[in-house]
Amino acid sequence: MRVDFYHLTRDPAPQAIAEIAPKALARDLRMLIVSGHAEQRDAVSQALWNAPGFLAHGEAGGAADARQPLLLSDRVDPANGARIVGFADGQWREADGFERAMLFFDESAIDAARETWRSLKSRQGVERHYWKQEEGGWREMG
């Protein structure tokens, strides 16, 4: 599994997700976006609504979960068949069964992100990548 650490230094998680999610959709991949905070899931939903071209999505627990290309949830349950999971709240959760996991974190969660980075280092089959927001986009570091 590939794990991408997205260090948010410019935009909050909802805007970063709205910027990155179209890349998954362009490859015909579904994405599960997880946050333990209802307010943050609402902010992600608004960012997806306002993204150029509108990004179709829904909140988990509805009758159409399986059809949603982007599904917002408070738990790691890919009811939409997602192969990608994004953790919008900066909190790592186990992501077994996914091809890719994305951890979005800002300065307030940097210590937890560093601990997650270290804990994943020794895991078999895990490939870690660190991205930092800069003017004009994302840059992979080291």
PDB file of N, CA and C in Angstrom, residues 30-108:
ATOM      1  N   ARG A  30     -12.393   5.307  -7.016  1.00  0.00           N
ATOM      2  CA  ARG A  30     -13.264   5.867  -5.990  1.00  0.00           C
ATOM      3  C   ARG A  30     -12.446   6.148  -4.735  1.00  0.00           C
ATOM      4  N   MET A  31     -12.936   7.102  -3.955  1.00  0.00           N
ATOM      5  CA  MET A  31     -12.201   7.533  -2.774  1.00  0.00           C
ATOM      6  C   MET A  31     -13.141   7.627  -1.575  1.00  0.00           C
ATOM      7  N   LEU A  32     -12.661   7.166  -0.433  1.00  0.00           N
ATOM      8  CA  LEU A  32     -13.340   7.330   0.840  1.00  0.00           C
ATOM      9  C   LEU A  32     -12.604   8.425   1.597  1.00  0.00           C
ATOM     10  N   ILE A  33     -13.339   9.416   2.084  1.00  0.00           N
ATOM     11  CA  ILE A  33     -12.742  10.523   2.836  1.00  0.00           C
ATOM     12  C   ILE A  33     -13.259  10.426   4.260  1.00  0.00           C
ATOM     13  N   VAL A  34     -12.333  10.244   5.197  1.00  0.00           N
ATOM     14  CA  VAL A  34     -12.696   9.981   6.589  1.00  0.00           C
ATOM     15  C   VAL A  34     -12.305  11.159   7.479  1.00  0.00           C
ATOM     16  N   SER A  35     -13.242  11.552   8.320  1.00  0.00           N
ATOM     17  CA  SER A  35     -12.978  12.535   9.370  1.00  0.00           C
ATOM     18  C   SER A  35     -13.900  12.234  10.532  1.00  0.00           C
ATOM     19  N   GLY A  36     -13.370  12.299  11.720  1.00  0.00           N
ATOM     20  CA  GLY A  36     -14.166  12.091  12.920  1.00  0.00           C
ATOM     21  C   GLY A  36     -14.979  13.313  13.312  1.00  0.00           C
ATOM     22  N   HIS A  37     -14.873  14.385  12.538  1.00  0.00           N
ATOM     23  CA  HIS A  37     -15.544  15.646  12.859  1.00  0.00           C
ATOM     24  C   HIS A  37     -16.602  15.975  11.806  1.00  0.00           C
ATOM     25  N   ALA A  38     -17.854  16.013  12.213  1.00  0.00           N
ATOM     26  CA  ALA A  38     -18.952  16.294  11.282  1.00  0.00           C
ATOM     27  C   ALA A  38     -18.764  17.647  10.602  1.00  0.00           C
ATOM     28  N   GLU A  39     -18.270  18.633  11.343  1.00  0.00           N
ATOM     29  CA  GLU A  39     -18.069  19.968  10.765  1.00  0.00           C
ATOM     30  C   GLU A  39     -17.031  19.919   9.644  1.00  0.00           C
ATOM     31  N   GLN A  40     -15.999  19.128   9.837  1.00  0.00           N
ATOM     32  CA  GLN A  40     -14.986  19.021   8.796  1.00  0.00           C
ATOM     33  C   GLN A  40     -15.531  18.285   7.579  1.00  0.00           C
ATOM     34  N   ARG A  41     -16.319  17.234   7.786  1.00  0.00           N
ATOM     35  CA  ARG A  41     -16.933  16.547   6.648  1.00  0.00           C
ATOM     36  C   ARG A  41     -17.838  17.501   5.874  1.00  0.00           C
ATOM     37  N   ASP A  42     -18.562  18.362   6.593  1.00  0.00           N
ATOM     38  CA  ASP A  42     -19.394  19.372   5.924  1.00  0.00           C
ATOM     39  C   ASP A  42     -18.531  20.328   5.113  1.00  0.00           C
ATOM     40  N   ALA A  43     -17.387  20.736   5.663  1.00  0.00           N
ATOM     41  CA  ALA A  43     -16.486  21.642   4.949  1.00  0.00           C
ATOM     42  C   ALA A  43     -15.901  20.967   3.714  1.00  0.00           C
ATOM     43  N   VAL A  44     -15.577  19.676   3.821  1.00  0.00           N
ATOM     44  CA  VAL A  44     -15.085  18.939   2.651  1.00  0.00           C
ATOM     45  C   VAL A  44     -16.190  18.885   1.603  1.00  0.00           C
ATOM     46  N   SER A  45     -17.417  18.604   2.020  1.00  0.00           N
ATOM     47  CA  SER A  45     -18.538  18.546   1.096  1.00  0.00           C
ATOM     48  C   SER A  45     -18.696  19.878   0.357  1.00  0.00           C
ATOM     49  N   GLN A  46     -18.625  20.977   1.085  1.00  0.00           N
ATOM     50  CA  GLN A  46     -18.736  22.297   0.455  1.00  0.00           C
ATOM     51  C   GLN A  46     -17.609  22.536  -0.539  1.00  0.00           C
ATOM     52  N   ALA A  47     -16.395  22.148  -0.170  1.00  0.00           N
ATOM     53  CA  ALA A  47     -15.249  22.321  -1.074  1.00  0.00           C
ATOM     54  C   ALA A  47     -15.431  21.488  -2.341  1.00  0.00           C
ATOM     55  N   LEU A  48     -15.994  20.291  -2.204  1.00  0.00           N
ATOM     56  CA  LEU A  48     -16.236  19.446  -3.369  1.00  0.00           C
ATOM     57  C   LEU A  48     -17.347  20.021  -4.253  1.00  0.00           C
ATOM     58  N   TRP A  49     -18.384  20.586  -3.625  1.00  0.00           N
ATOM     59  CA  TRP A  49     -19.462  21.232  -4.386  1.00  0.00           C
ATOM     60  C   TRP A  49     -18.925  22.413  -5.185  1.00  0.00           C
ATOM     61  N   ASN A  50     -18.007  23.153  -4.572  1.00  0.00           N
ATOM     62  CA  ASN A  50     -17.498  24.379  -5.182  1.00  0.00           C
ATOM     63  C   ASN A  50     -16.294  24.164  -6.086  1.00  0.00           C
ATOM     64  N   ALA A  51     -15.801  22.959  -6.166  1.00  0.00           N
ATOM     65  CA  ALA A  51     -14.647  22.672  -7.018  1.00  0.00           C
ATOM     66  C   ALA A  51     -15.028  22.874  -8.487  1.00  0.00           C
ATOM     67  N   PRO A  52     -14.062  23.243  -9.317  1.00  0.00           N
ATOM     68  CA  PRO A  52     -14.361  23.392 -10.743  1.00  0.00           C
ATOM     69  C   PRO A  52     -14.952  22.095 -11.314  1.00  0.00           C
ATOM     70  N   GLY A  53     -16.084  22.218 -11.961  1.00  0.00           N
ATOM     71  CA  GLY A  53     -16.726  21.062 -12.565  1.00  0.00           C
ATOM     72  C   GLY A  53     -17.549  20.239 -11.601  1.00  0.00           C
ATOM     73  N   PHE A  54     -17.589  20.580 -10.324  1.00  0.00           N
ATOM     74  CA  PHE A  54     -18.330  19.867  -9.283  1.00  0.00           C
ATOM     75  C   PHE A  54     -17.854  18.424  -9.156  1.00  0.00           C
ATOM     76  N   LEU A  55     -17.557  18.014  -7.966  1.00  0.00           N
ATOM     77  CA  LEU A  55     -17.104  16.645  -7.693  1.00  0.00           C
ATOM     78  C   LEU A  55     -18.232  15.896  -6.971  1.00  0.00           C
ATOM     79  N   ALA A  56     -18.841  14.945  -7.660  1.00  0.00           N
ATOM     80  CA  ALA A  56     -19.960  14.187  -7.095  1.00  0.00           C
ATOM     81  C   ALA A  56     -19.516  13.440  -5.850  1.00  0.00           C
ATOM     82  N   HIS A  57     -20.336  13.498  -4.808  1.00  0.00           N
ATOM     83  CA  HIS A  57     -19.997  12.865  -3.540  1.00  0.00           C
ATOM     84  C   HIS A  57     -21.249  12.721  -2.685  1.00  0.00           C
ATOM     85  N   GLY A  58     -21.108  11.992  -1.590  1.00  0.00           N
ATOM     86  CA  GLY A  58     -22.202  11.832  -0.650  1.00  0.00           C
ATOM     87  C   GLY A  58     -21.673  11.480   0.725  1.00  0.00           C
ATOM     88  N   GLU A  59     -22.534  11.628   1.713  1.00  0.00           N
ATOM     89  CA  GLU A  59     -22.218  11.282   3.100  1.00  0.00           C
ATOM     90  C   GLU A  59     -22.619   9.825   3.316  1.00  0.00           C
ATOM     91  N   ALA A  60     -21.758   9.052   3.949  1.00  0.00           N
ATOM     92  CA  ALA A  60     -22.029   7.639   4.206  1.00  0.00           C
ATOM     93  C   ALA A  60     -23.316   7.473   5.012  1.00  0.00           C
ATOM     94  N   GLY A  61     -23.986   6.369   4.733  1.00  0.00           N
ATOM     95  CA  GLY A  61     -25.207   6.053   5.454  1.00  0.00           C
ATOM     96  C   GLY A  61     -26.456   6.217   4.596  1.00  0.00           C
ATOM     97  N   GLY A  62     -26.263   6.609   3.347  1.00  0.00           N
ATOM     98  CA  GLY A  62     -27.399   6.792   2.449  1.00  0.00           C
ATOM     99  C   GLY A  62     -27.623   5.576   1.566  1.00  0.00           C
ATOM    100  N   ALA A  63     -28.736   5.579   0.879  1.00  0.00           N
ATOM    101  CA  ALA A  63     -29.083   4.462   0.007  1.00  0.00           C
ATOM    102  C   ALA A  63     -28.169   4.369  -1.204  1.00  0.00           C
ATOM    103  N   ALA A  64     -27.510   5.483  -1.568  1.00  0.00           N
ATOM    104  CA  ALA A  64     -26.683   5.512  -2.779  1.00  0.00           C
ATOM    105  C   ALA A  64     -25.182   5.413  -2.483  1.00  0.00           C
ATOM    106  N   ASP A  65     -24.807   4.954  -1.314  1.00  0.00           N
ATOM    107  CA  ASP A  65     -23.378   4.882  -0.953  1.00  0.00           C
ATOM    108  C   ASP A  65     -22.544   4.162  -2.005  1.00  0.00           C
ATOM    109  N   ALA A  66     -23.030   3.053  -2.490  1.00  0.00           N
ATOM    110  CA  ALA A  66     -22.262   2.231  -3.428  1.00  0.00           C
ATOM    111  C   ALA A  66     -21.997   2.946  -4.747  1.00  0.00           C
ATOM    112  N   ARG A  67     -22.805   3.950  -5.078  1.00  0.00           N
ATOM    113  CA  ARG A  67     -22.642   4.670  -6.350  1.00  0.00           C
ATOM    114  C   ARG A  67     -21.777   5.919  -6.230  1.00  0.00           C
ATOM    115  N   GLN A  68     -21.418   6.313  -5.023  1.00  0.00           N
ATOM    116  CA  GLN A  68     -20.692   7.566  -4.829  1.00  0.00           C
ATOM    117  C   GLN A  68     -19.222   7.424  -5.219  1.00  0.00           C
ATOM    118  N   PRO A  69     -18.721   8.267  -6.123  1.00  0.00           N
ATOM    119  CA  PRO A  69     -17.297   8.228  -6.450  1.00  0.00           C
ATOM    120  C   PRO A  69     -16.438   8.718  -5.278  1.00  0.00           C
ATOM    121  N   LEU A  70     -16.973   9.666  -4.513  1.00  0.00           N
ATOM    122  CA  LEU A  70     -16.327  10.175  -3.301  1.00  0.00           C
ATOM    123  C   LEU A  70     -17.336  10.018  -2.166  1.00  0.00           C
ATOM    124  N   LEU A  71     -16.931   9.332  -1.119  1.00  0.00           N
ATOM    125  CA  LEU A  71     -17.834   9.077   0.001  1.00  0.00           C
ATOM    126  C   LEU A  71     -17.210   9.623   1.274  1.00  0.00           C
ATOM    127  N   LEU A  72     -17.957  10.463   1.984  1.00  0.00           N
ATOM    128  CA  LEU A  72     -17.505  11.049   3.240  1.00  0.00           C
ATOM    129  C   LEU A  72     -18.036  10.211   4.397  1.00  0.00           C
ATOM    130  N   SER A  73     -17.159   9.928   5.368  1.00  0.00           N
ATOM    131  CA  SER A  73     -17.566   9.063   6.470  1.00  0.00           C
ATOM    132  C   SER A  73     -16.773   9.379   7.732  1.00  0.00           C
ATOM    133  N   ASP A  74     -17.271   8.886   8.857  1.00  0.00           N
ATOM    134  CA  ASP A  74     -16.531   9.021  10.111  1.00  0.00           C
ATOM    135  C   ASP A  74     -15.781   7.730  10.453  1.00  0.00           C
ATOM    136  N   ARG A  75     -15.857   6.747   9.545  1.00  0.00           N
ATOM    137  CA  ARG A  75     -15.152   5.482   9.797  1.00  0.00           C
ATOM    138  C   ARG A  75     -14.611   4.900   8.487  1.00  0.00           C
ATOM    139  N   VAL A  76     -13.690   3.976   8.633  1.00  0.00           N
ATOM    140  CA  VAL A  76     -13.049   3.345   7.477  1.00  0.00           C
ATOM    141  C   VAL A  76     -13.909   2.162   7.032  1.00  0.00           C
ATOM    142  N   ASP A  77     -14.899   2.473   6.203  1.00  0.00           N
ATOM    143  CA  ASP A  77     -15.820   1.477   5.674  1.00  0.00           C
ATOM    144  C   ASP A  77     -16.121   1.878   4.233  1.00  0.00           C
ATOM    145  N   PRO A  78     -15.406   1.310   3.270  1.00  0.00           N
ATOM    146  CA  PRO A  78     -15.554   1.731   1.873  1.00  0.00           C
ATOM    147  C   PRO A  78     -16.823   1.184   1.207  1.00  0.00           C
ATOM    148  N   ALA A  79     -17.963   1.677   1.629  1.00  0.00           N
ATOM    149  CA  ALA A  79     -19.242   1.231   1.076  1.00  0.00           C
ATOM    150  C   ALA A  79     -19.365   1.553  -0.403  1.00  0.00           C
ATOM    151  N   ASN A  80     -18.509   2.427  -0.908  1.00  0.00           N
ATOM    152  CA  ASN A  80     -18.530   2.784  -2.328  1.00  0.00           C
ATOM    153  C   ASN A  80     -17.489   1.995  -3.132  1.00  0.00           C
ATOM    154  N   GLY A  81     -16.828   1.033  -2.492  1.00  0.00           N
ATOM    155  CA  GLY A  81     -15.814   0.236  -3.174  1.00  0.00           C
ATOM    156  C   GLY A  81     -14.506   0.976  -3.376  1.00  0.00           C
ATOM    157  N   ALA A  82     -14.262   1.998  -2.593  1.00  0.00           N
ATOM    158  CA  ALA A  82     -13.056   2.821  -2.732  1.00  0.00           C
ATOM    159  C   ALA A  82     -11.780   2.012  -2.543  1.00  0.00           C
ATOM    160  N   ARG A  83     -10.778   2.317  -3.355  1.00  0.00           N
ATOM    161  CA  ARG A  83      -9.440   1.736  -3.220  1.00  0.00           C
ATOM    162  C   ARG A  83      -8.475   2.762  -2.618  1.00  0.00           C
ATOM    163  N   ILE A  84      -8.962   4.013  -2.480  1.00  0.00           N
ATOM    164  CA  ILE A  84      -8.169   5.097  -1.903  1.00  0.00           C
ATOM    165  C   ILE A  84      -8.923   5.624  -0.689  1.00  0.00           C
ATOM    166  N   VAL A  85      -8.196   5.870   0.399  1.00  0.00           N
ATOM    167  CA  VAL A  85      -8.792   6.479   1.583  1.00  0.00           C
ATOM    168  C   VAL A  85      -7.989   7.717   1.945  1.00  0.00           C
ATOM    169  N   GLY A  86      -8.690   8.780   2.269  1.00  0.00           N
ATOM    170  CA  GLY A  86      -8.049  10.015   2.716  1.00  0.00           C
ATOM    171  C   GLY A  86      -8.502  10.347   4.117  1.00  0.00           C
ATOM    172  N   PHE A  87      -7.555  10.579   5.008  1.00  0.00           N
ATOM    173  CA  PHE A  87      -7.865  10.938   6.396  1.00  0.00           C
ATOM    174  C   PHE A  87      -7.758  12.452   6.530  1.00  0.00           C
ATOM    175  N   ALA A  88      -8.914  13.115   6.483  1.00  0.00           N
ATOM    176  CA  ALA A  88      -8.967  14.572   6.441  1.00  0.00           C
ATOM    177  C   ALA A  88      -8.621  15.221   7.772  1.00  0.00           C
ATOM    178  N   ASP A  89      -8.824  14.501   8.860  1.00  0.00           N
ATOM    179  CA  ASP A  89      -8.646  15.093  10.188  1.00  0.00           C
ATOM    180  C   ASP A  89      -7.245  14.902  10.767  1.00  0.00           C
ATOM    181  N   GLY A  90      -6.326  14.390   9.962  1.00  0.00           N
ATOM    182  CA  GLY A  90      -4.949  14.228  10.438  1.00  0.00           C
ATOM    183  C   GLY A  90      -4.741  13.053  11.358  1.00  0.00           C
ATOM    184  N   GLN A  91      -5.750  12.239  11.537  1.00  0.00           N
ATOM    185  CA  GLN A  91      -5.677  11.086  12.440  1.00  0.00           C
ATOM    186  C   GLN A  91      -5.581   9.798  11.624  1.00  0.00           C
ATOM    187  N   TRP A  92      -4.499   9.047  11.829  1.00  0.00           N
ATOM    188  CA  TRP A  92      -4.294   7.798  11.116  1.00  0.00           C
ATOM    189  C   TRP A  92      -5.213   6.721  11.669  1.00  0.00           C
ATOM    190  N   ARG A  93      -5.746   5.928  10.765  1.00  0.00           N
ATOM    191  CA  ARG A  93      -6.513   4.740  11.105  1.00  0.00           C
ATOM    192  C   ARG A  93      -5.984   3.614  10.224  1.00  0.00           C
ATOM    193  N   GLU A  94      -6.179   2.392  10.635  1.00  0.00           N
ATOM    194  CA  GLU A  94      -5.724   1.274   9.812  1.00  0.00           C
ATOM    195  C   GLU A  94      -6.455   1.306   8.477  1.00  0.00           C
ATOM    196  N   ALA A  95      -5.724   1.022   7.419  1.00  0.00           N
ATOM    197  CA  ALA A  95      -6.262   1.142   6.059  1.00  0.00           C
ATOM    198  C   ALA A  95      -6.069  -0.150   5.276  1.00  0.00           C
ATOM    199  N   ASP A  96      -6.238  -1.265   5.943  1.00  0.00           N
ATOM    200  CA  ASP A  96      -6.096  -2.560   5.273  1.00  0.00           C
ATOM    201  C   ASP A  96      -7.095  -2.668   4.128  1.00  0.00           C
ATOM    202  N   GLY A  97      -6.637  -3.218   3.024  1.00  0.00           N
ATOM    203  CA  GLY A  97      -7.498  -3.428   1.876  1.00  0.00           C
ATOM    204  C   GLY A  97      -7.497  -2.282   0.873  1.00  0.00           C
ATOM    205  N   PHE A  98      -6.877  -1.169   1.215  1.00  0.00           N
ATOM    206  CA  PHE A  98      -6.793  -0.048   0.283  1.00  0.00           C
ATOM    207  C   PHE A  98      -5.468  -0.102  -0.464  1.00  0.00           C
ATOM    208  N   GLU A  99      -5.473   0.403  -1.690  1.00  0.00           N
ATOM    209  CA  GLU A  99      -4.234   0.501  -2.460  1.00  0.00           C
ATOM    210  C   GLU A  99      -3.432   1.719  -2.046  1.00  0.00           C
ATOM    211  N   ARG A 100      -4.146   2.743  -1.595  1.00  0.00           N
ATOM    212  CA  ARG A 100      -3.488   4.003  -1.265  1.00  0.00           C
ATOM    213  C   ARG A 100      -4.217   4.666  -0.108  1.00  0.00           C
ATOM    214  N   ALA A 101      -3.433   5.249   0.784  1.00  0.00           N
ATOM    215  CA  ALA A 101      -3.989   6.029   1.889  1.00  0.00           C
ATOM    216  C   ALA A 101      -3.325   7.399   1.882  1.00  0.00           C
ATOM    217  N   MET A 102      -4.110   8.417   2.208  1.00  0.00           N
ATOM    218  CA  MET A 102      -3.612   9.787   2.252  1.00  0.00           C
ATOM    219  C   MET A 102      -3.909  10.367   3.623  1.00  0.00           C
ATOM    220  N   LEU A 103      -2.886  10.864   4.275  1.00  0.00           N
ATOM    221  CA  LEU A 103      -3.040  11.490   5.582  1.00  0.00           C
ATOM    222  C   LEU A 103      -2.810  12.982   5.410  1.00  0.00           C
ATOM    223  N   PHE A 104      -3.852  13.776   5.606  1.00  0.00           N
ATOM    224  CA  PHE A 104      -3.774  15.231   5.512  1.00  0.00           C
ATOM    225  C   PHE A 104      -3.593  15.779   6.929  1.00  0.00           C
ATOM    226  N   PHE A 105      -2.544  16.557   7.144  1.00  0.00           N
ATOM    227  CA  PHE A 105      -2.288  17.076   8.487  1.00  0.00           C
ATOM    228  C   PHE A 105      -1.684  18.475   8.415  1.00  0.00           C
ATOM    229  N   ASP A 106      -1.972  19.263   9.445  1.00  0.00           N
ATOM    230  CA  ASP A 106      -1.388  20.597   9.551  1.00  0.00           C
ATOM    231  C   ASP A 106      -0.427  20.615  10.739  1.00  0.00           C
ATOM    232  N   GLU A 107       0.038  21.792  11.090  1.00  0.00           N
ATOM    233  CA  GLU A 107       1.026  21.910  12.173  1.00  0.00           C
ATOM    234  C   GLU A 107       0.511  21.355  13.497  1.00  0.00           C
ATOM    235  N   SER A 108      -0.788  21.435  13.739  1.00  0.00           N
ATOM    236  CA  SER A 108      -1.326  20.947  15.011  1.00  0.00           C
ATOM    237  C   SER A 108      -1.240  19.429  15.144  1.00  0.00           C
TER     238      SER A 108
END
